[in-house]
Amino acid sequence: MVDFVSTIQGLVQGVDVQTSLDALRSFELRLSKRGFEPLAGQDACLGFLLELTSMVQKSTDEPTRRVALSCIDTIVETFGKKDVDAVIGATKTVIGTQCLGSAREEMQITSLLSLATIVEVLGGEFVAFVPQTLPKSLDLLNSKLDDGACSERLHHAGYSFFSALLIYTPWAITGSDLDLLLRVSHGSANADLGDSCSEERRASLNLIAKQIETKDCCAALGRTWANAMTEGPEALKEHLRILEAQIGALSKSAVGRHSEDFATLLTKAFDLRRIQFSNRTEDSFEDGEVEEVEEATNTVAVAMIYKINDTIFRPIFAHFVEWAASSSPTAAVHRQTTLYGFLTRFFDGLKSIVTSYAGLILENAAEILGRVDVSDAASKLLWTRVLGTLQKCFAYDQDGFWQAPAHFTPITAALLDQFKHAANIPLTSELIPSITELAAAADSPNHHKTLNGSILKYTRSDIPAVRLAAVQCQRSLTNRLGEEWLALLPEMLPFISELQEDDDETVERETLGWIKKIEDVLGESLTPMLQ
């Protein structure tokens, strides 16, 4: 190997450019394949570093400089730990104007890959070079992304370097550097450079979550949230994945200590719908895009909740509810729509453990149901989500929470009042299932009597759609509660008799279906009772 290196040195010192280039390629190929005894070639290769750095600085032939730089990278990777001083000397060349500062993309790519190798070899000793290399590298990628001229190879090289820094010198990355790295990543996510680039970028972002101090990471995520939103939904979702990964990597006690920081970021995320939809433009997110980001936000929120206790989370929960309501009417509709999407996930995921939290939304939910305008699309969506949340609350109550009159009475009044919307929207998907689950949760003859009496009154409404909805609700309650609900049959019979002769055929047909369900439950015909 010593003789081989000596021969290569002789060839590259010649005047023929092509001969020098071929010699360097031969050297790089043999070194990369490890076709020699390591100890035999170590000193010779390290000694060749100085000549290679000189060639990079002085050669006027760009291909020669690039291959020489690639040879430096291979030597550093193979023998660099044996001579740190030599590697530091080579680093000064790699970060210079002929390499990282070059206008040629191939030189930029090779320089970034070389720096990734150097960081791995030097570890903490690279810290002195971070201020000279990281901002310059980020600016390079940022400008390429802005111009739509970032190749996959340059992207790969850049993120290889960034990942190396995050692994070996995370403490040397400043807040401004971290902000720029996040902004570059937002641009990359928006550029749609392909699956390979996305995987590399996400790997680096995952390292941010695990290697950067929690307080610093949360601060950077907060400072760059608006930029992520500007770049689009993919950038926002990746932004949120950093937060999710950080929460996942922390202990429960650490998550508790930083819960305020996490809650602040979640509040920003919960405000997305308002920002995008209050004054919609051609640049606003699509409905489905907002829902995707909301789902990602809910995933982060649930991850945090699983790692903190009730004492920490209950004030945060109350803050979310108050924050969503304390804004202009239009803003409140959007914020509360997002909030109740989260609450549905919350109550569905944690079930009976969090039933008592319904007390914190009881007044708010009743107020929303009382003012909703179902002719407005945004308001109607909020109505749907509130009912979905309440349905989950009712379904998982194992402690008699909804049997308490203080809880049952106000929500029952708000729910039953929704029959007035029957002529404008179907009630079978949200309202009727919610009332049915409430009846099951409020397992009390008195509560059942209250519900039954109110629903029966709606069967005498002047509006056919309201009568139909009332019968559909009775049928659902009969199916769900069976004989327990039919203890109220004597009160129902006069109304059923009237409904059999209803002027509306749809109502009459639905009534026959209800009668059939009653007969199935009782095991006998209802005809003698109706006569």
Short mmCIF file of N, CA and C in Angstrom, two decimals, residues 260-383:
data_model
loop_
_atom_site.label_atom_id
_atom_site.label_comp_id
_atom_site.label_asym_id
_atom_site.label_seq_id
_atom_site.Cartn_x
_atom_site.Cartn_y
_atom_site.Cartn_z
N GLU A 260 -46.33 22.94 30.30
CA GLU A 260 -46.76 24.28 29.91
C GLU A 260 -46.24 24.63 28.51
N ASP A 261 -44.98 24.26 28.24
CA ASP A 261 -44.41 24.50 26.91
C ASP A 261 -45.18 23.72 25.85
N PHE A 262 -45.49 22.47 26.15
CA PHE A 262 -46.24 21.64 25.18
C PHE A 262 -47.64 22.21 24.97
N ALA A 263 -48.29 22.64 26.04
CA ALA A 263 -49.64 23.18 25.94
C ALA A 263 -49.66 24.45 25.09
N THR A 264 -48.62 25.27 25.22
CA THR A 264 -48.54 26.50 24.42
C THR A 264 -48.48 26.16 22.93
N LEU A 265 -47.69 25.15 22.58
CA LEU A 265 -47.59 24.74 21.18
C LEU A 265 -48.90 24.13 20.68
N LEU A 266 -49.55 23.36 21.53
CA LEU A 266 -50.83 22.76 21.13
C LEU A 266 -51.89 23.83 20.90
N THR A 267 -51.83 24.90 21.70
CA THR A 267 -52.78 26.00 21.50
C THR A 267 -52.58 26.63 20.13
N LYS A 268 -51.33 26.80 19.72
CA LYS A 268 -51.04 27.31 18.38
C LYS A 268 -51.64 26.38 17.32
N ALA A 269 -51.48 25.10 17.54
CA ALA A 269 -51.99 24.12 16.56
C ALA A 269 -53.52 24.13 16.52
N PHE A 270 -54.14 24.29 17.68
CA PHE A 270 -55.61 24.32 17.74
C PHE A 270 -56.18 25.56 17.02
N ASP A 271 -55.34 26.54 16.77
CA ASP A 271 -55.82 27.78 16.13
C ASP A 271 -55.73 27.74 14.61
N LEU A 272 -55.28 26.64 14.06
CA LEU A 272 -55.07 26.55 12.62
C LEU A 272 -56.36 26.79 11.83
N ARG A 273 -57.44 26.16 12.23
CA ARG A 273 -58.70 26.27 11.49
C ARG A 273 -59.16 27.73 11.43
N ARG A 274 -59.06 28.43 12.55
CA ARG A 274 -59.46 29.84 12.55
C ARG A 274 -58.62 30.66 11.57
N ILE A 275 -57.31 30.45 11.61
CA ILE A 275 -56.42 31.22 10.75
C ILE A 275 -56.69 30.94 9.28
N GLN A 276 -56.92 29.68 8.96
CA GLN A 276 -57.11 29.31 7.56
C GLN A 276 -58.49 29.65 7.02
N PHE A 277 -59.52 29.60 7.87
CA PHE A 277 -60.88 29.67 7.36
C PHE A 277 -61.65 30.95 7.72
N SER A 278 -61.12 31.80 8.58
CA SER A 278 -61.85 33.02 8.92
C SER A 278 -62.00 33.91 7.69
N ASN A 279 -60.94 34.02 6.92
CA ASN A 279 -60.99 34.78 5.66
C ASN A 279 -60.29 33.94 4.59
N ARG A 280 -61.03 33.06 3.98
CA ARG A 280 -60.43 32.09 3.06
C ARG A 280 -59.96 32.76 1.78
N THR A 281 -58.77 32.32 1.32
CA THR A 281 -58.21 32.80 0.06
C THR A 281 -57.78 31.57 -0.74
N GLU A 282 -57.23 31.81 -1.92
CA GLU A 282 -56.78 30.69 -2.74
C GLU A 282 -55.58 29.97 -2.12
N ASP A 283 -54.91 30.64 -1.17
CA ASP A 283 -53.77 30.02 -0.50
C ASP A 283 -54.16 29.25 0.76
N SER A 284 -55.42 29.37 1.16
CA SER A 284 -55.85 28.68 2.38
C SER A 284 -55.81 27.16 2.19
N PHE A 285 -55.63 26.46 3.31
CA PHE A 285 -55.65 24.99 3.27
C PHE A 285 -57.03 24.51 2.83
N GLU A 286 -57.06 23.33 2.23
CA GLU A 286 -58.33 22.65 1.96
C GLU A 286 -58.88 22.07 3.27
N ASP A 287 -60.17 21.79 3.29
CA ASP A 287 -60.79 21.23 4.49
C ASP A 287 -60.07 19.96 4.95
N GLY A 288 -59.79 19.08 4.01
CA GLY A 288 -59.14 17.82 4.36
C GLY A 288 -57.74 18.02 4.90
N GLU A 289 -57.05 19.03 4.42
CA GLU A 289 -55.69 19.31 4.91
C GLU A 289 -55.71 19.79 6.36
N VAL A 290 -56.68 20.65 6.67
CA VAL A 290 -56.81 21.10 8.05
C VAL A 290 -57.15 19.92 8.96
N GLU A 291 -58.02 19.06 8.50
CA GLU A 291 -58.40 17.90 9.32
C GLU A 291 -57.21 16.97 9.55
N GLU A 292 -56.35 16.83 8.56
CA GLU A 292 -55.15 16.00 8.73
C GLU A 292 -54.23 16.58 9.80
N VAL A 293 -54.03 17.90 9.76
CA VAL A 293 -53.18 18.54 10.77
C VAL A 293 -53.83 18.45 12.14
N GLU A 294 -55.15 18.60 12.19
CA GLU A 294 -55.84 18.47 13.48
C GLU A 294 -55.68 17.06 14.05
N GLU A 295 -55.74 16.07 13.20
CA GLU A 295 -55.56 14.70 13.66
C GLU A 295 -54.14 14.50 14.21
N ALA A 296 -53.15 15.09 13.52
CA ALA A 296 -51.77 15.01 14.01
C ALA A 296 -51.64 15.73 15.34
N THR A 297 -52.31 16.86 15.48
CA THR A 297 -52.29 17.61 16.74
C THR A 297 -52.91 16.80 17.86
N ASN A 298 -54.03 16.15 17.58
CA ASN A 298 -54.70 15.33 18.59
C ASN A 298 -53.80 14.18 19.04
N THR A 299 -53.06 13.62 18.10
CA THR A 299 -52.14 12.53 18.45
C THR A 299 -51.07 13.01 19.41
N VAL A 300 -50.54 14.20 19.18
CA VAL A 300 -49.54 14.78 20.08
C VAL A 300 -50.15 15.04 21.45
N ALA A 301 -51.35 15.62 21.45
CA ALA A 301 -52.00 15.95 22.72
C ALA A 301 -52.24 14.69 23.55
N VAL A 302 -52.72 13.64 22.91
CA VAL A 302 -52.97 12.39 23.64
C VAL A 302 -51.67 11.79 24.16
N ALA A 303 -50.59 11.88 23.37
CA ALA A 303 -49.29 11.39 23.81
C ALA A 303 -48.84 12.11 25.08
N MET A 304 -49.08 13.42 25.13
CA MET A 304 -48.73 14.19 26.33
C MET A 304 -49.60 13.77 27.51
N ILE A 305 -50.89 13.63 27.27
CA ILE A 305 -51.83 13.32 28.34
C ILE A 305 -51.47 12.00 29.02
N TYR A 306 -51.04 11.02 28.23
CA TYR A 306 -50.69 9.72 28.80
C TYR A 306 -49.49 9.81 29.75
N LYS A 307 -48.74 10.90 29.68
CA LYS A 307 -47.53 11.01 30.51
C LYS A 307 -47.65 12.04 31.63
N ILE A 308 -48.84 12.62 31.81
CA ILE A 308 -49.02 13.56 32.92
C ILE A 308 -50.24 13.15 33.73
N ASN A 309 -50.31 13.67 34.94
CA ASN A 309 -51.42 13.29 35.83
C ASN A 309 -52.55 14.32 35.79
N ASP A 310 -53.60 14.00 36.50
CA ASP A 310 -54.79 14.85 36.50
C ASP A 310 -54.49 16.24 37.05
N THR A 311 -53.66 16.32 38.06
CA THR A 311 -53.34 17.60 38.68
C THR A 311 -52.71 18.55 37.67
N ILE A 312 -51.89 18.02 36.79
CA ILE A 312 -51.23 18.85 35.77
C ILE A 312 -52.17 19.13 34.60
N PHE A 313 -52.91 18.12 34.17
CA PHE A 313 -53.68 18.27 32.93
C PHE A 313 -54.99 19.02 33.10
N ARG A 314 -55.65 18.89 34.24
CA ARG A 314 -56.97 19.50 34.38
C ARG A 314 -56.94 21.02 34.14
N PRO A 315 -55.96 21.75 34.70
CA PRO A 315 -55.90 23.20 34.39
C PRO A 315 -55.63 23.46 32.90
N ILE A 316 -54.84 22.60 32.26
CA ILE A 316 -54.57 22.77 30.83
C ILE A 316 -55.86 22.55 30.04
N PHE A 317 -56.61 21.54 30.41
CA PHE A 317 -57.89 21.24 29.76
C PHE A 317 -58.84 22.43 29.89
N ALA A 318 -58.94 22.96 31.11
CA ALA A 318 -59.82 24.10 31.35
C ALA A 318 -59.38 25.30 30.52
N HIS A 319 -58.06 25.48 30.40
CA HIS A 319 -57.54 26.59 29.59
C HIS A 319 -57.94 26.42 28.13
N PHE A 320 -57.83 25.22 27.60
CA PHE A 320 -58.22 24.97 26.20
C PHE A 320 -59.68 25.37 25.97
N VAL A 321 -60.56 24.96 26.88
CA VAL A 321 -62.00 25.24 26.74
C VAL A 321 -62.25 26.74 26.80
N GLU A 322 -61.64 27.41 27.76
CA GLU A 322 -61.83 28.86 27.92
C GLU A 322 -61.25 29.62 26.74
N TRP A 323 -60.05 29.22 26.30
CA TRP A 323 -59.39 29.89 25.18
C TRP A 323 -60.23 29.81 23.91
N ALA A 324 -60.79 28.63 23.64
CA ALA A 324 -61.57 28.45 22.41
C ALA A 324 -62.83 29.31 22.41
N ALA A 325 -63.39 29.56 23.59
CA ALA A 325 -64.64 30.31 23.67
C ALA A 325 -64.43 31.82 23.73
N SER A 326 -63.26 32.25 24.19
CA SER A 326 -63.03 33.68 24.44
C SER A 326 -62.46 34.38 23.21
N SER A 327 -63.27 34.46 22.18
CA SER A 327 -62.87 35.16 20.96
C SER A 327 -64.13 35.62 20.25
N SER A 328 -63.99 36.25 19.10
CA SER A 328 -65.16 36.71 18.36
C SER A 328 -66.03 35.51 17.98
N PRO A 329 -67.32 35.75 17.69
CA PRO A 329 -68.21 34.62 17.36
C PRO A 329 -67.69 33.75 16.22
N THR A 330 -67.19 34.38 15.16
CA THR A 330 -66.68 33.60 14.02
C THR A 330 -65.45 32.82 14.42
N ALA A 331 -64.53 33.47 15.12
CA ALA A 331 -63.31 32.78 15.56
C ALA A 331 -63.64 31.65 16.51
N ALA A 332 -64.61 31.89 17.40
CA ALA A 332 -64.97 30.86 18.37
C ALA A 332 -65.52 29.61 17.69
N VAL A 333 -66.28 29.79 16.63
CA VAL A 333 -66.82 28.62 15.90
C VAL A 333 -65.68 27.75 15.40
N HIS A 334 -64.66 28.36 14.80
CA HIS A 334 -63.55 27.59 14.25
C HIS A 334 -62.70 26.95 15.36
N ARG A 335 -62.40 27.73 16.38
CA ARG A 335 -61.59 27.18 17.47
C ARG A 335 -62.30 26.05 18.19
N GLN A 336 -63.59 26.23 18.45
CA GLN A 336 -64.33 25.20 19.16
C GLN A 336 -64.54 23.96 18.30
N THR A 337 -64.63 24.15 17.00
CA THR A 337 -64.71 22.99 16.10
C THR A 337 -63.47 22.12 16.24
N THR A 338 -62.31 22.77 16.25
CA THR A 338 -61.06 22.04 16.45
C THR A 338 -61.02 21.40 17.83
N LEU A 339 -61.40 22.18 18.84
CA LEU A 339 -61.36 21.68 20.21
C LEU A 339 -62.23 20.44 20.38
N TYR A 340 -63.46 20.50 19.86
CA TYR A 340 -64.36 19.35 20.06
C TYR A 340 -63.94 18.15 19.21
N GLY A 341 -63.20 18.39 18.14
CA GLY A 341 -62.59 17.26 17.45
C GLY A 341 -61.60 16.55 18.35
N PHE A 342 -60.80 17.35 19.06
CA PHE A 342 -59.86 16.77 20.03
C PHE A 342 -60.60 16.09 21.17
N LEU A 343 -61.65 16.72 21.68
CA LEU A 343 -62.37 16.17 22.83
C LEU A 343 -63.02 14.83 22.49
N THR A 344 -63.48 14.68 21.27
CA THR A 344 -64.04 13.39 20.86
C THR A 344 -62.97 12.32 20.95
N ARG A 345 -61.78 12.63 20.45
CA ARG A 345 -60.65 11.69 20.54
C ARG A 345 -60.28 11.44 22.01
N PHE A 346 -60.30 12.49 22.80
CA PHE A 346 -59.93 12.40 24.22
C PHE A 346 -60.87 11.48 24.98
N PHE A 347 -62.17 11.72 24.88
CA PHE A 347 -63.13 10.91 25.64
C PHE A 347 -63.24 9.48 25.08
N ASP A 348 -63.05 9.34 23.77
CA ASP A 348 -63.11 8.01 23.16
C ASP A 348 -61.89 7.19 23.54
N GLY A 349 -60.74 7.85 23.67
CA GLY A 349 -59.50 7.13 23.95
C GLY A 349 -59.33 6.77 25.41
N LEU A 350 -59.68 7.70 26.31
CA LEU A 350 -59.47 7.46 27.75
C LEU A 350 -60.71 6.98 28.47
N LYS A 351 -61.83 6.99 27.78
CA LYS A 351 -63.07 6.37 28.24
C LYS A 351 -63.47 6.81 29.66
N SER A 352 -63.79 5.86 30.52
CA SER A 352 -64.37 6.19 31.83
C SER A 352 -63.39 6.91 32.74
N ILE A 353 -62.10 6.82 32.44
CA ILE A 353 -61.09 7.47 33.30
C ILE A 353 -61.31 8.98 33.34
N VAL A 354 -61.82 9.54 32.25
CA VAL A 354 -61.92 11.00 32.17
C VAL A 354 -63.36 11.50 32.10
N THR A 355 -64.31 10.67 32.50
CA THR A 355 -65.71 11.10 32.43
C THR A 355 -65.94 12.40 33.19
N SER A 356 -65.27 12.57 34.31
CA SER A 356 -65.49 13.76 35.14
C SER A 356 -65.10 15.05 34.42
N TYR A 357 -64.24 14.94 33.40
CA TYR A 357 -63.85 16.14 32.64
C TYR A 357 -65.04 16.72 31.87
N ALA A 358 -66.09 15.92 31.70
CA ALA A 358 -67.28 16.42 31.02
C ALA A 358 -67.88 17.60 31.78
N GLY A 359 -67.65 17.65 33.08
CA GLY A 359 -68.15 18.77 33.87
C GLY A 359 -67.56 20.10 33.44
N LEU A 360 -66.36 20.05 32.83
CA LEU A 360 -65.69 21.27 32.40
C LEU A 360 -66.19 21.77 31.05
N ILE A 361 -66.94 20.92 30.34
CA ILE A 361 -67.46 21.34 29.03
C ILE A 361 -68.98 21.38 29.00
N LEU A 362 -69.61 20.98 30.10
CA LEU A 362 -71.07 20.87 30.13
C LEU A 362 -71.74 22.18 29.75
N GLU A 363 -71.39 23.25 30.42
CA GLU A 363 -72.00 24.55 30.16
C GLU A 363 -71.67 25.03 28.76
N ASN A 364 -70.42 24.83 28.35
CA ASN A 364 -69.99 25.27 27.03
C ASN A 364 -70.73 24.52 25.93
N ALA A 365 -70.86 23.22 26.07
CA ALA A 365 -71.55 22.41 25.05
C ALA A 365 -73.02 22.81 24.94
N ALA A 366 -73.67 23.00 26.09
CA ALA A 366 -75.07 23.41 26.08
C ALA A 366 -75.24 24.78 25.43
N GLU A 367 -74.30 25.68 25.69
CA GLU A 367 -74.37 27.02 25.11
C GLU A 367 -74.21 26.98 23.59
N ILE A 368 -73.28 26.14 23.13
CA ILE A 368 -73.07 26.00 21.68
C ILE A 368 -74.32 25.44 21.01
N LEU A 369 -74.90 24.40 21.60
CA LEU A 369 -76.11 23.81 21.01
C LEU A 369 -77.26 24.81 20.99
N GLY A 370 -77.25 25.72 21.94
CA GLY A 370 -78.33 26.70 22.01
C GLY A 370 -78.23 27.79 20.97
N ARG A 371 -77.04 28.05 20.44
CA ARG A 371 -76.87 29.16 19.50
C ARG A 371 -76.49 28.71 18.09
N VAL A 372 -76.37 27.44 17.87
CA VAL A 372 -75.86 26.96 16.59
C VAL A 372 -76.78 27.34 15.43
N ASP A 373 -76.19 27.67 14.31
CA ASP A 373 -76.93 27.98 13.09
C ASP A 373 -76.62 26.88 12.07
N VAL A 374 -77.50 25.90 11.95
CA VAL A 374 -77.21 24.75 11.11
C VAL A 374 -77.28 25.07 9.62
N SER A 375 -77.73 26.28 9.28
CA SER A 375 -77.71 26.67 7.86
C SER A 375 -76.33 27.13 7.43
N ASP A 376 -75.44 27.39 8.40
CA ASP A 376 -74.07 27.79 8.12
C ASP A 376 -73.17 26.55 8.21
N ALA A 377 -72.36 26.32 7.19
CA ALA A 377 -71.56 25.08 7.12
C ALA A 377 -70.60 24.95 8.30
N ALA A 378 -69.92 26.04 8.65
CA ALA A 378 -68.96 25.99 9.75
C ALA A 378 -69.66 25.71 11.08
N SER A 379 -70.80 26.37 11.29
CA SER A 379 -71.57 26.18 12.52
C SER A 379 -72.14 24.76 12.59
N LYS A 380 -72.56 24.26 11.46
CA LYS A 380 -73.11 22.89 11.42
C LYS A 380 -72.03 21.86 11.77
N LEU A 381 -70.81 22.08 11.29
CA LEU A 381 -69.72 21.16 11.63
C LEU A 381 -69.44 21.18 13.12
N LEU A 382 -69.47 22.38 13.72
CA LEU A 382 -69.28 22.48 15.17
C LEU A 382 -70.38 21.70 15.89
N TRP A 383 -71.60 21.88 15.44
CA TRP A 383 -72.75 21.15 16.02
C TRP A 383 -72.51 19.64 15.98
#
